XYZ file of C-alpha atoms in Angstrom:
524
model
C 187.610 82.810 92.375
C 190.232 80.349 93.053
C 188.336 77.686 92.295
C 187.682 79.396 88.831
C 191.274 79.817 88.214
C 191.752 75.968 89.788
C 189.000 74.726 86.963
C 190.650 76.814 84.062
C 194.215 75.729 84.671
C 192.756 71.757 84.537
C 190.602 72.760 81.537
C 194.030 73.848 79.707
C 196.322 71.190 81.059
C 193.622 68.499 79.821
C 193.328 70.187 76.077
C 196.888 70.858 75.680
C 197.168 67.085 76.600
C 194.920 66.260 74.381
C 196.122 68.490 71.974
C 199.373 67.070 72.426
C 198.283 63.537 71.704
C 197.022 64.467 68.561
C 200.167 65.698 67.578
C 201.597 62.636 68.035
C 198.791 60.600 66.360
C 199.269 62.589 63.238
C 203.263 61.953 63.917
C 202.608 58.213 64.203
C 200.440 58.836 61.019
C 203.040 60.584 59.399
C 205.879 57.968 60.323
C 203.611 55.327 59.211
C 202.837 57.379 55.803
C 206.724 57.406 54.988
C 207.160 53.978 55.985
C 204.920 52.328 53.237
C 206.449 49.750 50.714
C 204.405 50.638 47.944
C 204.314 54.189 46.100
C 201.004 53.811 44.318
C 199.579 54.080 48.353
C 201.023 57.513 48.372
C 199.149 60.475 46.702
C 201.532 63.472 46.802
C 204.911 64.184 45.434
C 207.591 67.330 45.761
C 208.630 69.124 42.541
C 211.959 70.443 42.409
C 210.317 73.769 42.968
C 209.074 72.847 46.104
C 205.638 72.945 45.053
C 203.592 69.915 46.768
C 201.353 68.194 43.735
C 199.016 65.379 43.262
C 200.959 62.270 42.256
C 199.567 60.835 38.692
C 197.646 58.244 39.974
C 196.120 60.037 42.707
C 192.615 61.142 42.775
C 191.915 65.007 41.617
C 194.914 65.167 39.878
C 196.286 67.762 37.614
C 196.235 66.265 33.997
C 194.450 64.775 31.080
C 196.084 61.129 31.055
C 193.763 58.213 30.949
C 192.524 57.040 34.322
C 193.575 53.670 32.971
C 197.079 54.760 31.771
C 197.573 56.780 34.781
C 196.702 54.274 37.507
C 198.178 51.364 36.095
C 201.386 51.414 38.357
C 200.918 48.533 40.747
C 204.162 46.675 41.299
C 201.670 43.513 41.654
C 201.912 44.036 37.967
C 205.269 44.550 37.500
C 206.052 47.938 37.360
C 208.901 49.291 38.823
C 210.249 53.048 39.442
C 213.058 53.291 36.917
C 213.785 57.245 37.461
C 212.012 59.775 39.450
C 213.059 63.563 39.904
C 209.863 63.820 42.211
C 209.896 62.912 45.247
C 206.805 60.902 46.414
C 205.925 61.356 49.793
C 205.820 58.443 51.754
C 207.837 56.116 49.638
C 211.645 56.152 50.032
C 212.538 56.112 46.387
C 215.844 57.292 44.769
C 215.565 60.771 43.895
C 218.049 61.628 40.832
C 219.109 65.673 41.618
C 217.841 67.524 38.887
C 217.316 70.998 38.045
C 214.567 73.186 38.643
C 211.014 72.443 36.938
C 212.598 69.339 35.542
C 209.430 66.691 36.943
C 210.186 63.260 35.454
C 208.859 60.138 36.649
C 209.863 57.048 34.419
C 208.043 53.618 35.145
C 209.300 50.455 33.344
C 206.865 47.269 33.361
C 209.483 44.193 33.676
C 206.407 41.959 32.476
C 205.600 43.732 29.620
C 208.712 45.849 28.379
C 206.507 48.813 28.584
C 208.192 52.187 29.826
C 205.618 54.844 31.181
C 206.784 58.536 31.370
C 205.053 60.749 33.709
C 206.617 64.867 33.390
C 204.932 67.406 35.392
C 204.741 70.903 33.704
C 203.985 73.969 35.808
C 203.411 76.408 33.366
C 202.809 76.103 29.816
C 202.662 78.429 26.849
C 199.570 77.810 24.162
C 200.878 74.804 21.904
C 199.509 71.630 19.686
C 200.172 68.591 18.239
C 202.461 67.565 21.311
C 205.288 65.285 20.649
C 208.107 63.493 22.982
C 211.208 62.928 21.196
C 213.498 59.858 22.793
C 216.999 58.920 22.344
C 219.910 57.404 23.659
C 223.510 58.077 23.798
C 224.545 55.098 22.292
C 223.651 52.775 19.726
C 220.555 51.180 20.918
C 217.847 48.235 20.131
C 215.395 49.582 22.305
C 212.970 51.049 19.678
C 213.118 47.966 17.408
C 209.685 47.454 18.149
C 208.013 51.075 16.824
C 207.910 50.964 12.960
C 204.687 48.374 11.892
C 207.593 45.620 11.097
C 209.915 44.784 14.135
C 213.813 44.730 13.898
C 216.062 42.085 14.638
C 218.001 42.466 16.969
C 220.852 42.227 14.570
C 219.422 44.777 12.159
C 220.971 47.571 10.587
C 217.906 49.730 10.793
C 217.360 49.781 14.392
C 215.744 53.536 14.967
C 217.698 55.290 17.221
C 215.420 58.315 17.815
C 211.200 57.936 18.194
C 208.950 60.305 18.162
C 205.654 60.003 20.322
C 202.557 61.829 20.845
C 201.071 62.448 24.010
C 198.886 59.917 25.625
C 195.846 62.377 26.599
C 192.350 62.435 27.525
C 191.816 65.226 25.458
C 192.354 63.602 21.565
C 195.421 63.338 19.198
C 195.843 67.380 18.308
C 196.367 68.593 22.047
C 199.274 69.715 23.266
C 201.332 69.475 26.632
C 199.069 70.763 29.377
C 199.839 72.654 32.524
C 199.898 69.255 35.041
C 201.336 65.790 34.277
C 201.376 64.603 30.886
C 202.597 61.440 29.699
C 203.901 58.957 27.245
C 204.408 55.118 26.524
C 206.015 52.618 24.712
C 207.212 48.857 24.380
C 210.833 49.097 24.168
C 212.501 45.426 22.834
C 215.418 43.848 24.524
C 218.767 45.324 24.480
C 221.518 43.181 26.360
C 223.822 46.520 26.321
C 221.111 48.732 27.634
C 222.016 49.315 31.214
C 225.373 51.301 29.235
C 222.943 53.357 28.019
C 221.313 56.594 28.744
C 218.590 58.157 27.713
C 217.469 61.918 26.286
C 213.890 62.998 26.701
C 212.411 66.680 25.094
C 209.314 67.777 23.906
C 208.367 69.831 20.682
C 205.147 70.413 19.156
C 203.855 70.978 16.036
C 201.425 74.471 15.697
C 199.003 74.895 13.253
C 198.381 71.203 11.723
C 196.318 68.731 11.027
C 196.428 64.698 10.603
C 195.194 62.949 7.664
C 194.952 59.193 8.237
C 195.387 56.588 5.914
C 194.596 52.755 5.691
C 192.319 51.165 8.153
C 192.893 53.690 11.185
C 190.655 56.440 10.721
C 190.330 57.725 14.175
C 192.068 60.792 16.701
C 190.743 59.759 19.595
C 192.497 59.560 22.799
C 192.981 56.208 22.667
C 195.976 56.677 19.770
C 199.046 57.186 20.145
C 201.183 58.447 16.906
C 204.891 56.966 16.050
C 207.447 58.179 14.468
C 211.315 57.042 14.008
C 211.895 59.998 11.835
C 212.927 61.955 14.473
C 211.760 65.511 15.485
C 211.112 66.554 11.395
C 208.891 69.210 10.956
C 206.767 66.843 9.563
C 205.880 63.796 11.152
C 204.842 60.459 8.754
C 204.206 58.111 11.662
C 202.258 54.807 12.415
C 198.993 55.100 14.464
C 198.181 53.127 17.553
C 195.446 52.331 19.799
C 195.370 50.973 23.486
C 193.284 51.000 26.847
C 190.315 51.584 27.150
C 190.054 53.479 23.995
C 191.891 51.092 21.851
C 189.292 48.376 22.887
C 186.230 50.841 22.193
C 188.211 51.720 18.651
C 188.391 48.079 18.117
C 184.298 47.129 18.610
C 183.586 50.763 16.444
C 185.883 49.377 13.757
C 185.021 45.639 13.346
C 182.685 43.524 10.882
C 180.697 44.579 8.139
C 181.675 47.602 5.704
C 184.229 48.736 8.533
C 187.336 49.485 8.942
C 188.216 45.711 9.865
C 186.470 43.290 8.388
C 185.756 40.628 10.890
C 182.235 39.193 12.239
C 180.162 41.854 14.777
C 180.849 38.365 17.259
C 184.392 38.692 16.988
C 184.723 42.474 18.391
C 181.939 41.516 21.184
C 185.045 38.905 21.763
C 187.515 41.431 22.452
C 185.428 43.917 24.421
C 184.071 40.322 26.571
C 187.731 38.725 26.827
C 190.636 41.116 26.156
C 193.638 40.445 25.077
C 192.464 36.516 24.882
C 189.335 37.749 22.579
C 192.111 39.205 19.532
C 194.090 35.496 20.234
C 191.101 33.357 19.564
C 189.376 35.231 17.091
C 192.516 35.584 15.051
C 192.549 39.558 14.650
C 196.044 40.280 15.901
C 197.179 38.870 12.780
C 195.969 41.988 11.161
C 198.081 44.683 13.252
C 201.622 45.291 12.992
C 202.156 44.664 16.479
C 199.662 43.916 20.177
C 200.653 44.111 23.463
C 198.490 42.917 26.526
C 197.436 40.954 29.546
C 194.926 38.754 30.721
C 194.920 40.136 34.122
C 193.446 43.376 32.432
C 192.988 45.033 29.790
C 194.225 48.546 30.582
C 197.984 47.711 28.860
C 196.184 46.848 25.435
C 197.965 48.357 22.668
C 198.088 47.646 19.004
C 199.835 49.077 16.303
C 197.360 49.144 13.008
C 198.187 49.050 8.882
C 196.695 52.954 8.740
C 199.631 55.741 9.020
C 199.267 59.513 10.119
C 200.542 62.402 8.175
C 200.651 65.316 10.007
C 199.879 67.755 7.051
C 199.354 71.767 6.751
C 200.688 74.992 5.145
C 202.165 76.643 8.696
C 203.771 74.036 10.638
C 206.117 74.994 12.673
C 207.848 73.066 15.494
C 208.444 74.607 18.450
C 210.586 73.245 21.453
C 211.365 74.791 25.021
C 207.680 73.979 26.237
C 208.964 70.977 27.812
C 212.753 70.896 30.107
C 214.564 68.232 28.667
C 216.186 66.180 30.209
C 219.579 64.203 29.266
C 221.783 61.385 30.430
C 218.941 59.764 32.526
C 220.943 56.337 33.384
C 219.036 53.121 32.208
C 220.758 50.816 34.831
C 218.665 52.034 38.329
C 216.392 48.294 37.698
C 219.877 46.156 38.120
C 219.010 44.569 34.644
C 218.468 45.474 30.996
C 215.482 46.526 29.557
C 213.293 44.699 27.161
C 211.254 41.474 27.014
C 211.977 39.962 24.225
C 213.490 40.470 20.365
C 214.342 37.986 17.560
C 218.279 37.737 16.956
C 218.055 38.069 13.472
C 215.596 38.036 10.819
C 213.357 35.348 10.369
C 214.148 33.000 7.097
C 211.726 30.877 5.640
C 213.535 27.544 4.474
C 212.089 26.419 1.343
C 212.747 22.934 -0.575
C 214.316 23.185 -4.143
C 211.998 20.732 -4.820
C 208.326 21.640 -5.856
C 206.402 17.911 -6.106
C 203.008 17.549 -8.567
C 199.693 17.408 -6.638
C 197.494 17.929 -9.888
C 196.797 18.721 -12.750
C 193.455 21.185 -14.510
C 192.638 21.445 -18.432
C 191.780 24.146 -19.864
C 191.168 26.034 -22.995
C 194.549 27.327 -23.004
C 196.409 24.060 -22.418
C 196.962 22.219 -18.888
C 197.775 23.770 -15.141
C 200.079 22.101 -12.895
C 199.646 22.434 -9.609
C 202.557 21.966 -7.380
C 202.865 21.965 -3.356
C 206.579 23.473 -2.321
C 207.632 22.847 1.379
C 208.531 25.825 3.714
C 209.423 26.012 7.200
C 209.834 29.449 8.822
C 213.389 29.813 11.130
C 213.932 32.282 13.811
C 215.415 32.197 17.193
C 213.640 33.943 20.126
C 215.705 36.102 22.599
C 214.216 36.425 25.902
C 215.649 38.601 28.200
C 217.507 36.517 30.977
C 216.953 38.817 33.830
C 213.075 38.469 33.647
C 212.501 35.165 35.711
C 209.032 34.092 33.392
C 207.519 31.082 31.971
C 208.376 32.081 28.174
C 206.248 30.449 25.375
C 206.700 31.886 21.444
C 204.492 30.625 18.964
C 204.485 31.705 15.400
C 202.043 32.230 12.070
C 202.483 33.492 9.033
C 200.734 36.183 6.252
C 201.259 37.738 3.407
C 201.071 41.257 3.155
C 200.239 42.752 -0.335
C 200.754 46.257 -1.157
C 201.628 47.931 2.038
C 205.039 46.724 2.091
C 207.395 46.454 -1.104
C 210.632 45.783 0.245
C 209.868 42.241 1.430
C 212.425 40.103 -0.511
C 211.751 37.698 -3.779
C 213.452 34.509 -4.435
C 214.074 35.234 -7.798
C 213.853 38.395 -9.891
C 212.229 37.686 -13.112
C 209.849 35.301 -14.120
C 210.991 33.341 -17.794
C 208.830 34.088 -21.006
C 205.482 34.151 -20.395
C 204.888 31.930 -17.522
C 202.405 32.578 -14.666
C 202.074 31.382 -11.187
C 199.433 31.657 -9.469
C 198.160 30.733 -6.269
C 196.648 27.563 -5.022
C 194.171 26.951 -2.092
C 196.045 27.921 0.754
C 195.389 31.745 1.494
C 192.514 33.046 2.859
C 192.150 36.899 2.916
C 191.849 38.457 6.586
C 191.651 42.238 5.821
C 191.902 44.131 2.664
C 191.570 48.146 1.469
C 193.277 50.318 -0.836
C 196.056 50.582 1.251
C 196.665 47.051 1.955
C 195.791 43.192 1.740
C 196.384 40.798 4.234
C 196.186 37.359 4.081
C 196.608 34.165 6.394
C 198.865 31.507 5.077
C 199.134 28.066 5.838
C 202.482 26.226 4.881
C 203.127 24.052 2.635
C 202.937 26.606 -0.313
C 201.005 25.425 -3.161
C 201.094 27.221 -6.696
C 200.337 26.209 -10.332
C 202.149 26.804 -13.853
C 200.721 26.518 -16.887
C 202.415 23.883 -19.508
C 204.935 23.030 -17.061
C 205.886 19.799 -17.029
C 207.701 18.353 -14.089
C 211.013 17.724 -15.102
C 212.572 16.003 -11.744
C 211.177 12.557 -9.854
C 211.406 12.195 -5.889
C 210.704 9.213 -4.046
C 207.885 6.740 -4.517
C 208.147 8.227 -7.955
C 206.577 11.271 -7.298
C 207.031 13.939 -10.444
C 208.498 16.956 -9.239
C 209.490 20.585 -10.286
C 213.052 22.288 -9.288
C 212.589 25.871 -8.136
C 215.935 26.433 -9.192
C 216.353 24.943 -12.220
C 212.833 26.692 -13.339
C 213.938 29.956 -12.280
C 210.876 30.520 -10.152
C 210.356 32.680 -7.509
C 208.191 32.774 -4.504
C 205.889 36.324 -5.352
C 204.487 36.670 -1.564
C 206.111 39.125 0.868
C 205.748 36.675 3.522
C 205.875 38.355 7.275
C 206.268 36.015 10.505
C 204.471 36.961 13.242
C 205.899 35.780 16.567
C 203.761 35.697 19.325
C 205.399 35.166 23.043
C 203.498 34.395 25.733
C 204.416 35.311 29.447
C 203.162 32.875 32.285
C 203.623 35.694 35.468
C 202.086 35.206 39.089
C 199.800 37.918 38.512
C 198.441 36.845 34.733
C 199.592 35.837 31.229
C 200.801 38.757 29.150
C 200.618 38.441 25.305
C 203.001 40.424 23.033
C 203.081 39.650 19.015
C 205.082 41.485 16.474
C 205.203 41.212 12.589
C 208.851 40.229 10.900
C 209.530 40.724 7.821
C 211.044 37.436 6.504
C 213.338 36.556 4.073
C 213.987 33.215 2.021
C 216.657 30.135 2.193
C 216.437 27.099 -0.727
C 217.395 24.058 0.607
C 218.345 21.545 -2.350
C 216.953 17.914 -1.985
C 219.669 15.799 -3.495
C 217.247 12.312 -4.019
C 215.424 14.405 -6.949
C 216.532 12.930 -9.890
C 216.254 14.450 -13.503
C 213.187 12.998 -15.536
C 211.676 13.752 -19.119
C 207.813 13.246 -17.678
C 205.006 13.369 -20.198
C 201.553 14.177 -20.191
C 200.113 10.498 -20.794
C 202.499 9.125 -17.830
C 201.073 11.504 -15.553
C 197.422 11.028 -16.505
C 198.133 7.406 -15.886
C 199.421 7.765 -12.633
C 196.343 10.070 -11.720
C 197.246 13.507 -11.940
């Protein structure tokens, strides 16, 4: 009996030892868990209700955001935690005291200028048509980059509230979803931004329905809707695509009778290459704006010409669904946010002086062709706190149509003259909605019976812009493309400026009473 009792007691002492080693395994474990240096290792966060959830880039988690959108916060890749009221467990990160079932997680990308929202709801009430609705509490330049055309930083129209759908698995009408939902955006520079804070709600808009117009004729979940109107009732906003599903919208809408018309090689391209497959084929020229990086192609996003009206006969926005959230402080990173901006708005420096290249007969009398010299200006503010190999480059278009408020030159044309263009323009994309096309400096246009009434050097006959009260018709945009050389891949980010115009007056043209016979001698 007692040497029962003898083999129990050992049996006990050896499986409470053991017992007690596992404890401390799963201690060690634990210790090790919270001593990590990199949060997207960790899969589970703590609400402010105490409720233990899946983090968003964890597997099984609660939510419809992209798998690309919601796993694409590697620090490799330059993201960085910019405000969390969740606590991830495992990572020591600064946890901002915030009220109950407020679950924000902000992520800023310091490579890309691309700030990632992550808000956990845990319940929701039936709604549709989510928006986000974003401002700050001071003047800000951070949402220069939403509408199709940039803003300077210098500009007078810098939005200062944007309005953005939910980036969701589940297509462009759903609404906020019991889980984590999410939204994005490129946010330019702003040298005052770490004085800033920013306000986050949500609203959504029951019982309507998008119409899309232009070349975006799409709701799936790889769009994201725009909108510096605020929260209106009504949203008129700018439609965007980007992941996964941007790239798929981009081979579905390319060559032939679609949507864009480029060559069926040219979206293989894009789906084969990227980012570096819209650069070398030329197509970013046609979207408003294009974000991504060679690395991957999960931070694709491009803004197109097509806008979304969010139309019906009940809408009616309703807010509460979401906590918001106010006074979140934009300073956590040590710098400000933003990549990159233009100062002020591009100019295109044009010579007075138009000089004779040619000249066509026909029934009506003779055309004068004449080649005008134009050199786009623009200075290129990089963020100093983002220690990058920074390379702009620039080309220009002409958008017809779409945009009216691009400035002339002149006002009126005199009498009955006509310009019209010369060989330089070639058309890139073209609808009822808009035409785009790529332009090539030096600007060449024709007059009919126009004699050149000025001589340059090496007695060239010449025309003066000025004195002719001509006008240049194009709405010329610049589209400035900068290039970022990182350790971890080359991001691209291009945006479309509206430009305005500058004469520069070449004092060597001299006045001269040219006549037809002189030029046909000289070979015109």
């Amino acid at each position: 009996m007692k040497m029962i009792i003898l083999s129990l007691l050992l049996l006990m002492i050896v499986s409470c030892q053991d017992n007690f080693e596992k404890e401390i395994f799963r201690e060690q474990q634990f210790i090790k868990t919270r001593t990590t240096n990199s949060w997207e290792e960790c899969e589970s966060g703590l609400l402010k209700s105490g409720e233990k959830v899946k983090l968003p880039w964890a597997d099984l988690t609660t939510g419809s955001v992209p798998d690309d959108i919601r796993t694409d916060i590697k620090k490799a890749n330059g993201w960085r935690i910019l405000y969390t009221a969740v606590e991830i467990e495992g990572y020591d990160a600064k946890v901002i005291n915030a009220d109950r079932g407020v679950n924000y997680m902000l992520f800023y990308n310091i490579y890309t200028g691309m700030l990632k929202g992550f808000v956990y709801l845990e319940t929701v009430l039936n709604n549709n048509n989510a928006y986000w609705l974003l401002s700050t509490n001071k003047t800000t330049k951070l949402f220069n980059f939403i509408p199709y055309f940039a803003e300077p930083m210098n500009s007078n129209k810098s939005p200062q509230t944007v309005s953005l759908s939910i980036v969701s698995k589940n297509g462009l009408t759903q609404g906020f979803e019991q889980g984590w939902n999410c939204f994005m955006l490129e946010l330019a520079y702003d040298n005052n931004s770490m004085n800033e804070q920013l306000s986050i709600s949500g609203y959504s808009l029951n019982k309507s329905t998008y119409t899309f117009t232009g070349a975006y004729q799409s709701n799936s979940s790889g769009t994201i809707v725009s909108s510096a109107q605020g929260s209106s009732g009504f949203v008129n906003g700018l439609a965007s695509g980007f992941g996964a599903a941007g790239k798929q919208w981009i081979q579905d809408n390319t060559g032939g009778n679609k949507a864009i018309k480029y060559a069926a090689s040219v979206a293989q391209s894009v789906m084969d290459k990227g980012i570096t497959g819209f650069i070398s084929s030329g197509l970013y020229k046609i979207f408003g704006s294009l974000l991504g990086t060679t690395q991957s192609t999960l931070n694709l996003q491009f803004t197109t010409n097509g806008e979304v009206k969010i139309q019906g006969e009940e809408v009616f926005p309703t807010s509460g669904i979401v906590p918001s959230l106010s006074g979140i402080p934009l300073d956590e990173l040590g710098q400000n946010l933003g990549l990159w901006n233009l100062e002020a708005s591009p100019t295109y420096i044009v010579d007075n002086i138009a000089k004779l290249q040619k000249i066509e007969n026909d029934y009506q009398g003779s055309i004068y062709y004449y080649k005008l010299s134009m050199t786009p200006s623009f200075v290129v503010k990089k963020n100093p706190d983002v220690s990058v190999n920074f390379v702009p480059t620039t080309t220009s278009v002409i958008y017809e149509k779409y945009y009216t408020e691009i400035p002339f030159l002149y006002q009126s044309l005199p009498g009955s003259q006509r310009v019209y263009r010369g060989g330089t323009f070639q058309t890139l994309y073209t609808d009822s909605y808009t035409d785009i096309k790529n332009f090539n400096p030096p600007y060449v246009f024709c007059m009919k019976n126009l004699l050149p009434k000025r001589v340059v050097s090496s007695n060239t006959p010449a025309l003066s812009m000025v004195d002719e009260k001509l006008y240049m018709r194009e709405n010329m945009v610049l589209k400035v493309q900068v290039m970022v050389n990182t350790s971890n891949g080359t991001v691209y980010s291009t945006k479309s400026f509206v430009s305005g115009y500058s004469y520069q007056t070449q004092s060597s043209a001299r006045p001269y009473s040219w006549t037809y016979q002189e030029l046909m001698k000289l070979g015109y």
